[in-house]
């Protein structure tokens, strides 16, 4: 494990991926790059999988619904924090968008095979904790926490 080789009182790795809205030709690139990076760090495959799925779903939401935004990832020895931010259009009803199958995706997005209304549900399933905050006309912030210790502890039991 990468962190075991570092001699410091606190170790934090930061990664940022910028996402351009409506750029389907680059869809998933940030999530793929993050996945490769986490694999190189030697993180448990299940943790890498959970982070990759959550980040991909969030990246697709940025591409489908916004002009773009950022995905910031903070990797610590016991947890991974992902913060996804955009600057609009915002979500009017957060409770509704968290319901499985609920989608506001336009028809042309659905024709591309996206917009089934499962993205946020998939993120929540992968996360140890998820928080979604949004202001209409100002933007959205999605925070995802994935505990690395959960996977390590479940394997040792």
XYZ file of C-alpha atoms in Angstrom:
157
model
C 0.000 0.000 0.000
C 1.372 3.373 -1.059
C 0.737 5.193 2.227
C 2.752 2.693 4.266
C 5.924 3.777 2.442
C 5.571 7.458 3.360
C 7.067 8.680 6.603
C 5.036 11.704 7.670
C 2.595 12.784 10.361
C -0.127 13.362 7.771
C -0.359 12.319 4.137
C -2.915 13.694 1.703
C -2.979 13.373 -2.074
C -5.069 15.813 -4.117
C -6.274 15.317 -7.669
C -8.480 17.558 -9.805
C -10.267 16.763 -13.029
C -11.955 19.500 -15.057
C -15.044 18.471 -16.988
C -16.487 20.303 -19.978
C -20.269 20.218 -20.191
C -21.956 18.527 -23.163
C -18.603 17.030 -24.182
C -19.730 13.444 -24.706
C -16.588 12.629 -26.696
C -14.612 13.026 -23.448
C -17.196 11.399 -21.183
C -15.623 9.271 -18.486
C -12.037 10.416 -19.060
C -11.677 11.933 -15.595
C -13.076 8.830 -13.896
C -10.809 6.577 -15.983
C -7.717 8.633 -15.161
C -8.609 8.610 -11.465
C -9.181 4.844 -11.544
C -5.755 4.264 -13.120
C -4.134 6.544 -10.549
C -5.776 4.766 -7.599
C -4.729 1.392 -9.024
C -1.123 2.631 -9.291
C -1.295 3.699 -5.652
C -2.142 0.098 -4.768
C -5.585 0.725 -3.315
C -7.882 -2.250 -2.832
C -9.687 -3.147 -6.107
C -13.145 -2.808 -4.478
C -12.299 0.705 -3.269
C -11.016 1.637 -6.725
C -14.208 0.240 -8.260
C -16.487 2.185 -5.899
C -14.612 5.450 -6.483
C -14.565 4.902 -10.261
C -18.311 4.220 -10.455
C -19.231 7.183 -8.248
C -16.908 9.519 -10.125
C -18.087 8.340 -13.546
C -21.735 8.899 -12.618
C -20.936 12.371 -11.267
C -18.887 13.212 -14.349
C -21.773 12.188 -16.609
C -24.127 14.461 -14.661
C -21.731 17.365 -15.233
C -21.610 16.577 -18.945
C -25.361 16.094 -19.365
C -26.760 18.895 -17.221
C -24.146 21.658 -16.903
C -21.637 23.725 -18.824
C -18.984 21.857 -16.858
C -17.338 21.773 -13.494
C -14.651 20.120 -11.456
C -14.063 16.860 -9.662
C -11.655 17.184 -6.750
C -10.395 14.076 -5.027
C -8.577 13.947 -1.699
C -7.002 10.600 -0.870
C -6.003 9.962 2.724
C -4.798 6.712 4.289
C -8.305 5.789 5.544
C -10.709 7.680 3.294
C -11.270 9.122 -0.137
C -13.237 12.348 -0.484
C -14.689 13.403 -3.828
C -16.208 16.861 -4.308
C -17.991 17.615 -7.577
C -18.923 21.237 -8.263
C -20.606 23.095 -11.072
C -21.943 26.613 -11.488
C -25.472 25.927 -12.669
C -28.313 25.356 -13.437
C -28.955 23.817 -10.007
C -31.430 21.176 -8.884
C -34.900 22.390 -7.858
C -35.947 19.257 -5.944
C -33.099 17.218 -4.442
C -35.389 14.616 -2.857
C -36.935 13.882 -6.236
C -33.609 13.431 -8.064
C -32.492 10.940 -5.424
C -35.399 8.614 -6.298
C -34.370 5.645 -8.477
C -35.501 6.075 -12.069
C -36.336 9.771 -11.809
C -34.660 11.666 -14.633
C -34.809 15.125 -16.146
C -32.568 14.129 -19.053
C -33.764 15.357 -22.441
C -34.768 12.819 -25.065
C -31.569 13.271 -27.097
C -29.505 12.272 -24.037
C -31.664 9.187 -23.509
C -31.164 8.246 -27.155
C -27.409 8.208 -26.433
C -28.054 5.652 -23.671
C -27.767 8.023 -20.709
C -30.263 9.669 -18.377
C -31.958 6.607 -16.861
C -32.212 8.288 -13.471
C -29.847 5.926 -11.654
C -26.675 8.049 -11.453
C -27.181 9.521 -7.990
C -28.524 6.185 -6.701
C -25.379 4.454 -7.972
C -23.197 7.105 -6.355
C -25.025 6.711 -3.047
C -24.616 2.923 -3.220
C -20.850 3.278 -3.681
C -20.399 5.942 -1.012
C -19.900 5.544 2.697
C -21.589 8.955 2.883
C -23.013 11.263 0.222
C -24.206 14.869 0.488
C -25.907 16.815 -2.302
C -26.460 20.565 -2.089
C -27.815 22.755 -4.832
C -29.121 26.247 -5.470
C -31.141 26.874 -8.624
C -29.274 29.257 -10.889
C -26.065 29.028 -8.858
C -24.906 25.427 -9.013
C -24.531 22.125 -7.267
C -21.997 20.508 -4.965
C -21.882 16.769 -4.479
C -19.669 15.415 -1.700
C -18.807 11.726 -1.549
C -16.853 9.971 1.184
C -15.612 6.426 0.706
C -13.953 4.738 3.652
C -10.916 2.667 2.773
C -10.998 0.969 6.170
C -14.462 -0.544 5.492
C -13.017 -2.730 2.751
C -9.864 -3.623 4.679
C -11.860 -4.495 7.826
C -14.412 -6.588 5.896
C -11.626 -8.681 4.370
C -9.905 -9.357 7.695
C -13.090 -10.603 9.394
